[in-house]
XYZ file of C-alpha atoms in Angstrom:
671
model
C 23.755 338.466 203.455
C 24.658 335.289 205.356
C 21.786 332.897 206.140
C 21.156 331.832 209.764
C 23.254 328.700 209.804
C 26.501 327.635 211.443
C 28.241 329.187 208.427
C 26.481 332.460 209.221
C 27.949 332.436 212.728
C 31.439 332.022 211.291
C 30.729 334.654 208.652
C 29.465 337.129 211.251
C 32.456 336.502 213.474
C 34.811 337.210 210.623
C 32.985 340.427 209.754
C 33.082 341.649 213.338
C 36.741 340.726 213.619
C 37.511 342.459 210.349
C 35.561 345.612 211.217
C 37.184 345.815 214.626
C 40.698 345.822 213.216
C 40.319 347.387 209.776
C 41.184 350.856 211.048
C 44.502 349.547 212.357
C 45.478 347.673 209.202
C 47.653 349.260 206.537
C 46.700 348.263 202.998
C 50.101 348.965 201.413
C 52.435 347.458 198.861
C 55.192 347.113 201.479
C 56.409 343.727 202.684
C 55.266 342.887 206.220
C 57.187 341.237 209.078
C 56.265 337.810 210.399
C 53.068 337.882 212.424
C 52.651 336.279 215.831
C 50.862 333.351 214.173
C 53.784 332.809 211.800
C 56.330 333.097 214.609
C 54.473 330.460 216.627
C 54.204 328.148 213.616
C 57.935 328.346 212.899
C 58.973 328.020 216.529
C 57.038 324.753 216.773
C 59.217 323.212 214.030
C 62.159 322.966 216.433
C 60.198 320.497 218.562
C 59.360 318.174 215.666
C 62.765 317.618 214.040
C 66.279 316.624 215.161
C 68.207 319.890 214.770
C 71.027 318.559 216.966
C 72.101 316.155 214.203
C 74.988 317.825 212.316
C 76.001 314.905 210.046
C 74.739 316.629 206.900
C 76.895 319.683 207.604
C 79.967 317.473 207.868
C 79.132 315.710 204.597
C 78.471 318.880 202.593
C 81.986 320.076 203.445
C 83.688 316.738 202.878
C 86.266 316.796 200.078
C 86.316 320.594 199.805
C 89.204 321.812 197.612
C 88.579 325.446 196.668
C 85.836 328.098 196.797
C 83.916 329.278 193.750
C 85.624 331.921 191.625
C 84.452 335.411 192.628
C 82.420 333.647 195.323
C 80.262 332.284 192.503
C 78.850 335.652 191.454
C 78.346 336.241 187.719
C 76.896 339.639 186.901
C 73.392 339.328 185.497
C 73.473 335.513 185.729
C 73.679 334.429 189.366
C 74.206 336.088 192.755
C 75.664 333.301 194.887
C 76.943 335.705 197.543
C 73.440 337.080 197.977
C 72.122 333.568 198.555
C 74.620 332.873 201.364
C 73.261 335.320 203.918
C 71.925 332.525 206.175
C 75.273 330.865 206.910
C 76.133 330.501 210.617
C 72.993 332.394 211.652
C 69.824 331.379 213.457
C 66.597 331.263 211.492
C 64.605 334.524 211.588
C 60.827 334.455 212.214
C 60.206 334.907 208.472
C 61.733 331.534 207.503
C 60.746 328.003 208.463
C 63.746 326.757 210.533
C 63.872 323.460 208.658
C 64.096 325.243 205.294
C 66.688 327.638 206.754
C 68.811 324.641 207.779
C 68.542 323.137 204.303
C 69.510 326.457 202.701
C 72.632 326.523 204.873
C 73.535 323.137 203.393
C 72.892 323.750 199.684
C 73.656 327.476 199.439
C 77.387 326.910 199.561
C 79.772 325.810 196.910
C 83.178 325.206 195.463
C 85.208 322.383 193.975
C 84.919 319.096 195.882
C 86.603 315.729 195.634
C 84.047 312.910 195.630
C 86.572 310.112 195.159
C 90.001 309.620 193.605
C 88.566 310.060 190.085
C 85.381 312.073 190.580
C 85.104 315.791 191.278
C 82.165 318.168 191.531
C 81.602 321.899 191.307
C 78.600 322.623 193.497
C 76.709 325.853 194.124
C 77.563 327.644 190.856
C 74.088 326.875 189.502
C 71.085 324.890 190.691
C 72.752 321.700 189.375
C 76.229 320.311 190.010
C 78.895 319.898 187.368
C 80.547 316.480 187.800
C 83.977 315.899 186.250
C 85.096 312.271 185.945
C 88.820 311.851 185.368
C 89.527 309.023 182.932
C 92.850 307.567 181.732
C 93.940 310.582 179.667
C 91.208 313.182 180.077
C 87.778 313.920 181.524
C 84.132 312.970 181.055
C 81.540 315.593 181.974
C 78.378 314.417 183.716
C 75.544 316.993 183.427
C 76.561 320.539 182.561
C 74.360 322.917 184.609
C 71.660 325.213 183.198
C 73.592 328.261 182.014
C 76.457 328.558 179.556
C 78.052 331.201 181.804
C 77.770 329.012 184.900
C 79.409 326.079 183.147
C 82.304 328.236 181.911
C 82.973 329.455 185.440
C 82.718 325.938 186.915
C 85.117 324.346 184.448
C 87.504 327.266 184.946
C 87.585 326.488 188.667
C 88.227 322.795 188.018
C 91.035 323.524 185.568
C 92.577 326.043 187.958
C 92.896 323.360 190.638
C 93.286 320.152 188.610
C 94.765 321.323 185.323
C 93.341 321.393 181.809
C 92.559 317.942 180.453
C 91.127 316.904 177.066
C 87.418 316.211 176.898
C 86.803 312.514 176.210
C 83.021 312.377 176.573
C 79.808 313.949 177.864
C 76.964 312.201 179.674
C 73.624 313.898 180.303
C 71.473 312.055 182.829
C 68.041 313.311 181.800
C 65.839 315.692 179.873
C 65.536 318.649 182.274
C 67.164 321.886 181.158
C 69.145 322.484 184.364
C 71.237 319.446 183.386
C 71.925 320.157 179.721
C 71.318 323.899 179.211
C 74.955 324.805 179.854
C 76.203 322.614 176.992
C 77.156 325.676 174.949
C 79.776 326.387 177.603
C 81.719 323.355 176.370
C 82.288 325.188 173.099
C 82.827 328.572 174.750
C 85.463 327.069 177.050
C 87.309 325.504 174.112
C 86.788 321.925 175.279
C 85.219 320.866 171.980
C 83.729 322.189 168.757
C 80.192 321.538 167.509
C 81.758 319.350 164.816
C 83.465 317.209 167.484
C 80.048 316.402 168.933
C 78.090 316.140 165.680
C 80.648 313.755 164.166
C 80.816 311.544 167.243
C 84.524 312.230 167.704
C 83.653 313.047 171.310
C 80.874 310.715 172.484
C 77.817 312.487 173.890
C 75.488 310.054 175.672
C 71.889 310.621 176.726
C 68.934 308.349 177.511
C 66.428 307.196 174.923
C 63.787 309.851 174.293
C 66.040 312.659 175.546
C 65.566 315.018 172.600
C 61.816 314.448 172.280
C 61.178 315.035 175.979
C 63.546 318.006 176.208
C 61.739 319.653 173.304
C 58.338 318.822 174.769
C 59.135 320.591 178.036
C 61.477 323.361 176.994
C 60.161 324.359 173.562
C 56.571 323.291 172.978
C 55.452 324.385 176.439
C 58.648 326.267 177.186
C 57.197 329.770 177.395
C 54.724 329.097 180.193
C 57.068 326.649 181.947
C 59.876 329.213 182.006
C 57.511 331.814 183.431
C 56.319 329.509 186.175
C 59.899 328.374 186.818
C 60.922 331.974 187.479
C 58.362 332.132 190.301
C 59.042 328.569 191.489
C 62.791 329.062 191.849
C 62.477 332.573 193.251
C 64.262 334.293 190.366
C 61.904 337.275 190.686
C 62.696 337.657 194.400
C 65.489 339.508 196.145
C 67.586 337.243 198.386
C 66.947 337.818 202.062
C 65.018 336.691 205.150
C 61.756 337.981 203.663
C 62.596 336.994 200.077
C 64.476 334.252 198.268
C 66.123 331.643 200.499
C 67.014 328.745 198.223
C 65.847 326.712 195.249
C 66.344 323.577 197.408
C 68.214 321.524 194.784
C 70.817 324.296 194.720
C 70.992 327.977 195.663
C 69.095 329.339 192.656
C 68.522 328.680 188.961
C 71.030 330.793 187.027
C 69.797 333.234 184.413
C 71.550 333.485 181.081
C 71.576 331.605 177.817
C 70.862 327.880 177.639
C 71.266 325.463 174.752
C 69.607 322.317 173.410
C 72.321 319.767 172.516
C 71.739 316.720 170.325
C 73.414 313.501 171.550
C 75.426 311.360 169.147
C 74.787 308.162 171.129
C 71.538 307.127 172.772
C 71.318 304.628 175.618
C 68.345 302.474 174.646
C 68.565 299.332 176.763
C 69.116 298.434 180.395
C 72.564 297.251 181.335
C 74.212 298.888 178.317
C 77.946 299.284 178.847
C 80.021 302.045 177.301
C 83.770 302.426 177.742
C 85.150 305.955 177.454
C 88.903 306.473 177.646
C 89.447 303.273 179.597
C 86.557 303.665 182.047
C 83.474 301.438 181.830
C 80.064 302.972 182.522
C 76.955 300.803 183.011
C 73.562 302.421 182.356
C 69.977 301.631 183.361
C 66.966 303.564 182.108
C 64.494 305.090 184.583
C 61.782 306.756 182.465
C 58.578 308.032 184.050
C 60.010 308.758 187.484
C 61.817 312.074 188.007
C 61.972 312.722 184.251
C 60.305 311.171 181.193
C 63.762 310.335 179.813
C 66.395 309.548 182.456
C 69.127 307.037 183.215
C 71.276 306.082 186.182
C 74.838 304.831 185.911
C 77.364 302.722 187.772
C 81.159 302.724 187.430
C 82.165 299.216 188.547
C 85.927 299.755 188.892
C 85.376 302.563 191.407
C 82.141 301.207 192.940
C 80.601 304.592 192.223
C 76.882 305.002 191.624
C 74.932 307.972 190.322
C 71.169 307.691 190.623
C 70.825 310.915 188.577
C 67.941 312.860 190.129
C 66.126 309.788 191.407
C 67.627 310.375 194.856
C 68.429 313.676 196.551
C 68.807 314.935 200.108
C 65.164 315.989 200.066
C 61.726 314.857 198.958
C 61.264 315.501 195.247
C 58.228 316.445 193.163
C 55.699 313.953 191.885
C 54.262 316.927 190.017
C 56.433 319.999 189.544
C 54.704 323.346 189.959
C 56.468 324.801 186.926
C 54.383 322.341 184.910
C 55.417 318.978 183.444
C 54.204 315.428 183.190
C 53.116 313.944 186.502
C 55.554 311.318 187.725
C 54.878 307.793 188.970
C 55.774 307.491 192.664
C 55.578 303.698 192.744
C 57.728 303.314 189.638
C 60.174 305.809 191.140
C 60.478 303.665 194.263
C 60.916 300.530 192.152
C 63.899 302.028 190.299
C 65.621 302.801 193.588
C 64.819 299.327 194.875
C 66.312 297.761 191.737
C 69.488 299.795 192.233
C 69.797 298.436 195.762
C 69.405 294.900 194.429
C 71.981 295.439 191.652
C 74.691 297.357 193.455
C 73.834 297.368 197.147
C 76.487 294.789 198.062
C 79.337 296.673 196.389
C 78.638 300.407 196.071
C 80.888 302.712 198.089
C 79.804 306.179 196.948
C 76.639 307.731 195.501
C 76.904 311.097 193.766
C 74.309 313.062 191.835
C 73.653 316.248 189.904
C 72.096 317.887 192.988
C 73.030 318.168 196.672
C 75.992 316.248 198.134
C 77.328 312.661 197.876
C 76.999 309.773 200.320
C 80.027 307.650 201.240
C 80.349 304.130 202.620
C 78.350 301.052 201.633
C 76.086 300.995 204.667
C 75.326 304.715 204.449
C 74.584 304.580 200.714
C 72.213 301.626 201.044
C 70.378 303.190 203.989
C 70.060 306.473 202.099
C 68.637 304.672 199.055
C 66.203 302.737 201.214
C 64.970 305.892 202.952
C 64.331 307.616 199.627
C 62.630 304.497 198.249
C 60.372 304.304 201.292
C 59.206 307.901 200.855
C 57.982 307.473 197.281
C 56.433 304.054 197.870
C 54.679 305.387 200.963
C 53.248 308.309 198.993
C 51.858 305.921 196.392
C 50.512 303.354 198.866
C 48.924 305.998 201.078
C 47.230 307.784 198.197
C 45.687 304.665 196.669
C 44.743 303.260 200.082
C 42.839 306.422 201.023
C 41.352 306.768 197.537
C 39.875 303.298 197.799
C 38.040 304.421 200.929
C 36.553 307.301 198.910
C 38.810 310.160 200.024
C 39.169 312.913 197.438
C 42.540 314.372 196.380
C 42.426 317.447 198.657
C 41.185 315.364 201.580
C 44.043 312.906 201.141
C 46.564 315.743 200.909
C 45.329 317.320 204.143
C 44.460 314.294 206.268
C 46.569 311.304 205.287
C 48.690 309.852 208.080
C 52.250 308.991 207.058
C 54.994 307.084 208.937
C 57.147 309.503 210.926
C 60.187 307.220 210.659
C 60.128 307.893 206.909
C 59.096 311.513 206.628
C 60.851 313.006 209.654
C 64.259 312.037 208.272
C 66.144 315.037 206.936
C 66.688 313.402 203.540
C 62.918 313.066 203.063
C 61.828 316.513 204.221
C 59.694 318.432 201.679
C 62.175 321.130 200.663
C 61.590 320.693 196.932
C 58.578 318.405 196.628
C 55.691 319.226 198.959
C 54.121 316.158 200.582
C 50.549 317.436 200.184
C 51.204 318.169 196.526
C 52.794 314.745 196.038
C 49.802 312.933 197.524
C 47.357 314.926 195.414
C 49.488 314.463 192.297
C 49.677 310.712 192.818
C 45.871 310.602 192.928
C 45.691 312.542 189.663
C 48.396 310.396 188.037
C 46.409 307.240 188.747
C 42.791 308.433 188.752
C 42.805 311.778 186.918
C 41.762 315.234 188.162
C 38.093 314.299 188.696
C 37.234 313.107 192.220
C 33.821 311.688 191.329
C 31.854 314.700 192.552
C 29.788 315.925 189.591
C 29.844 319.478 190.987
C 33.429 319.672 189.750
C 32.198 319.233 186.190
C 30.027 322.354 186.516
C 32.671 324.597 188.073
C 33.237 327.963 186.399
C 36.727 329.289 185.583
C 38.300 331.431 188.316
C 37.180 334.822 187.026
C 33.574 333.828 186.352
C 33.295 331.924 189.634
C 34.926 334.754 191.566
C 32.459 337.363 190.321
C 29.563 335.171 191.376
C 30.988 334.469 194.839
C 31.738 338.133 195.457
C 28.170 339.044 194.490
C 26.789 336.300 196.763
C 28.906 337.472 199.701
C 27.728 341.057 199.385
C 30.270 342.753 197.123
C 34.006 343.404 197.077
C 34.054 345.569 200.183
C 32.355 342.846 202.229
C 34.737 340.188 200.910
C 37.742 342.307 201.909
C 36.227 342.695 205.398
C 35.763 338.953 205.708
C 39.283 338.336 204.470
C 40.789 340.843 206.889
C 39.063 339.116 209.790
C 40.502 335.813 208.627
C 43.957 337.369 208.277
C 43.841 338.729 211.834
C 42.979 335.253 213.085
C 46.062 333.843 211.332
C 44.046 331.899 208.774
C 46.100 333.002 205.786
C 44.942 330.189 203.531
C 41.298 331.227 203.772
C 42.292 334.888 203.425
C 43.947 334.149 200.090
C 41.061 331.920 199.006
C 38.497 334.638 199.703
C 40.453 337.408 198.013
C 41.271 335.341 194.951
C 37.587 335.658 194.076
C 38.184 339.396 193.552
C 41.711 339.238 192.186
C 40.746 336.672 189.542
C 38.645 339.210 187.647
C 39.541 342.675 189.009
C 43.147 343.800 189.064
C 42.199 347.319 190.189
C 41.092 346.549 193.760
C 44.278 347.499 195.611
C 42.967 346.562 199.044
C 42.248 343.040 197.828
C 45.613 342.842 196.071
C 47.643 344.055 199.036
C 45.833 341.965 201.641
C 46.109 338.844 199.488
C 49.828 339.614 199.052
C 50.226 339.911 202.830
C 48.447 336.577 203.383
C 50.547 334.794 200.767
C 53.658 336.332 202.294
C 52.895 334.857 205.723
C 52.236 331.468 204.117
C 55.628 331.774 202.445
C 57.317 332.612 205.744
C 55.881 329.438 207.308
C 56.567 327.120 204.378
C 59.125 324.308 204.601
C 59.008 323.666 200.850
C 61.313 326.079 199.001
C 59.188 326.086 195.857
C 55.998 326.840 197.784
C 57.767 329.661 199.625
C 59.096 331.079 196.367
C 55.712 330.836 194.663
C 53.886 332.454 197.587
C 56.368 335.326 197.770
C 56.564 335.732 193.983
C 52.771 335.895 193.807
C 52.800 338.516 196.562
C 55.321 340.510 194.546
C 53.120 340.357 191.441
C 50.119 341.575 193.413
C 52.063 344.462 194.925
C 53.598 345.736 191.688
C 50.419 345.281 189.658
C 51.594 342.457 187.408
C 53.837 342.226 184.346
C 56.829 341.089 186.416
C 59.904 340.918 184.124
C 61.015 337.431 183.130
C 64.663 336.681 182.330
C 64.237 332.931 181.850
C 63.686 331.469 178.399
C 64.084 327.867 177.301
C 62.644 328.448 173.814
C 65.127 331.025 172.545
C 65.873 331.384 168.807
C 69.104 329.450 169.396
C 67.173 326.552 170.896
C 64.595 326.610 168.082
C 67.449 326.542 165.563
C 68.832 323.395 167.223
C 65.581 321.446 166.873
C 65.746 318.325 164.713
C 63.796 318.839 161.442
C 60.620 316.978 162.413
C 60.439 318.740 165.771
C 60.873 322.093 164.059
C 57.852 321.295 161.880
C 55.918 320.250 165.006
C 56.803 323.601 166.580
C 55.609 325.445 163.450
C 52.339 323.518 163.591
C 51.884 324.532 167.238
C 52.424 328.277 166.682
C 50.122 328.440 163.663
C 46.994 330.461 164.563
C 44.219 327.991 163.712
C 41.472 330.638 163.655
C 43.352 332.633 161.031
C 44.370 329.482 159.140
C 40.800 328.192 159.063
C 39.885 331.061 156.730
C 42.542 330.062 154.188
C 40.906 326.852 153.022
C 42.629 323.479 152.630
C 46.065 323.266 151.038
C 48.931 320.775 150.607
C 52.494 322.086 150.818
C 55.579 320.063 149.920
C 58.514 321.238 152.026
C 62.050 320.263 151.046
C 64.297 321.372 153.895
C 67.934 320.583 153.297
C 67.873 316.772 152.899
C 64.491 316.241 154.543
C 61.105 316.190 152.826
C 57.750 316.858 154.458
C 54.146 317.141 153.383
C 52.240 319.841 155.256
C 48.472 319.438 155.119
C 46.554 322.562 156.133
C 43.081 321.170 156.715
C 40.242 322.943 158.564
C 42.774 325.376 160.017
C 44.980 322.638 161.488
C 48.514 322.324 160.107
C 49.289 318.596 159.985
C 52.536 317.115 158.722
C 54.244 313.893 157.740
C 57.877 313.208 157.010
C 58.280 311.481 153.666
C 60.206 308.238 153.419
C 61.288 306.237 150.384
C 58.457 303.735 150.759
C 55.766 306.416 150.510
C 54.123 307.229 147.142
C 54.603 310.641 145.554
C 52.330 313.335 146.971
C 50.557 316.003 144.937
C 51.022 319.491 146.379
C 49.576 322.941 145.710
C 52.962 324.513 146.303
C 56.507 323.176 146.743
C 59.104 324.988 148.853
C 62.874 324.440 148.854
C 64.579 326.145 151.813
C 67.456 325.627 154.239
C 66.553 324.875 157.832
C 68.404 327.948 159.127
C 66.404 330.197 156.806
C 63.116 328.580 157.790
C 63.989 329.175 161.453
C 64.549 332.855 160.621
C 61.086 333.022 159.036
C 59.476 331.345 162.031
C 61.261 333.736 164.411
C 60.031 336.724 162.420
C 63.565 337.756 161.472
C 63.128 337.101 157.744
C 60.271 337.273 155.268
C 59.783 334.484 152.768
C 59.551 336.965 149.864
C 62.954 338.410 150.759
C 64.523 334.947 150.903
C 63.086 334.150 147.484
C 64.431 337.370 145.992
C 67.868 336.600 147.485
C 67.803 333.120 145.988
C 67.774 331.472 149.416
C 64.365 329.877 148.883
C 62.607 328.483 145.839
C 58.862 328.095 145.308
C 56.996 326.131 142.670
C 53.234 326.553 142.493
C 50.891 329.035 144.139
C 53.164 331.454 145.965
C 50.197 333.194 147.555
C 49.305 330.093 149.555
C 52.684 330.110 151.265
C 52.454 333.824 152.057
C 49.067 333.283 153.656
C 50.240 330.345 155.749
C 53.338 332.113 157.060
C 51.105 335.038 158.047
C 49.358 332.737 160.548
C 52.566 332.051 162.517
C 52.210 333.566 165.981
C 55.682 334.879 166.773
C 54.591 337.494 169.330
C 53.992 335.296 172.375
C 55.132 337.273 175.435
C 56.834 335.760 178.471
C 55.780 338.181 181.227
C 52.238 336.885 181.675
C 50.531 337.358 185.037
C 50.128 334.196 187.059
C 47.883 335.619 189.812
C 46.262 338.780 188.468
C 44.067 338.567 185.341
C 46.000 338.001 182.129
C 47.127 341.340 180.717
C 45.384 342.549 177.575
C 48.731 342.683 175.743
C 49.259 338.992 176.519
C 45.870 337.811 175.344
C 45.393 336.107 172.002
C 43.823 338.629 169.669
């Protein structure tokens, strides 16, 4: 029962509202149209922004040469045609008009001429493929996410520009949508793995590239890939009530991705590399958009690429798929430094997402606008924090300069401004706001059960939530119902009503990732969970490509410590090809060190000689160590039983279809 306070008046009003309309409401798994509240919210957007400005539409089409092959569609990989339904149409009530406009800009593609020597294939994947024509061949700059997408993009380029020898590859940073398609280079016959491994064809990446790529895409790759599928809308059907865009591009392609290993690392600012007669100048920008990233300038053509540090949208300070939180102030400083270095000369800025900018004045103004957005986010957050505002309060109430954030290039299509403010607080001050009550907070399921009991049971909570829904307060509707959903997946009324509330929030959302996450969550609630997941960044092929020490780190991570704790303490000497490691199983934790010549000899309980490819097969569960020994592919000296016990602790059954809204399925729980 509600106590007689102002909260009780609100509570009673919600109950009355809910009871009055419950008979008219259909608790079903069907998608719902936009409500009157959503229609009014979206209609108001037209009054806030300059929709009459068509400059961006002119620039996205500038330099167009040819459309994507088969309209960009690749069966089972990407449906570009399906993501083009919004072209030359007015926004429906189920889509924020600003996001609809942005989708019209990025959900198109083809081969484009950036300048006399630079070409891009855009719209075949979430990232662009940039082809730089050098004296006798080409240099590839970022290679999309999917092998299949890359093959189709390079086929289009060669169809229009002719086949040219590959002279080099440059990867701007450590996010998979920029390097995952590397296997397409081999599949398209541009190079062999030996060409890259030997350095015959230079492959450049920033310092820390491999470590950071592995950290995101392998160590935490399973959960990140799952969240990415919701974030980018890969589980949604394209349409006015479904997927609209991934903001940086139409959608993240499905299909195989690869983890390439560079043969040259850019480790210092101002480093110059000449490839086939063209000089590239690099500057490192770690800690902004990616932990390992670099921008580049081509002096002879006055061409600048700021990698993903600038885009025609506001980016993420914290990405909802999960990753390290970025530094907004440092981000702004990198852009500011670029203006100082090249602002007097630059004539074109091109990047791995969205479209280029031409003309010195336009490029500099574009860079300044992007710089201002990130510096403003940082300054605002710290300014409000110093007054005592908490993260959520800053996100909801902070006042920001309209001249910065009402510009189309700074609109929150990919990075949400509220999220960026909150994330900047956490980056600088941590998740704790200073309120000790946060230290005592229960996990969602335990807290939800207690709230539901306090509010009078599940039926009463659904009534309250329905009243809130009818008033157009979809955020509170979802918040109320999450208390049930967090612990009880069987309450269909709660599931369906929460799905309907999230759906309306998605319809109103200007941020593509928020829209996709709202609608993907609604889908999960309606189908009862276990939504299929086609994305994987930690495939056996990727694991096989890990450098030796990172492979051992991965093995340490997947070792079940509770099982291993029962085995006692053991030392294992591992000789893997030409690399030697000491594995120290101690208190259930598998530690490791790579041996070097200056280290003394180590005493081990068991010594293992095995090829890396065979060890990968064991880790993937495709081979058993005993079978490899009997085949002569592995050799063991010492207590063979120890090794058998340790390999039995490897957890190779991690599933990738985990629920993100409903309680974690029993099959997905650690046993």
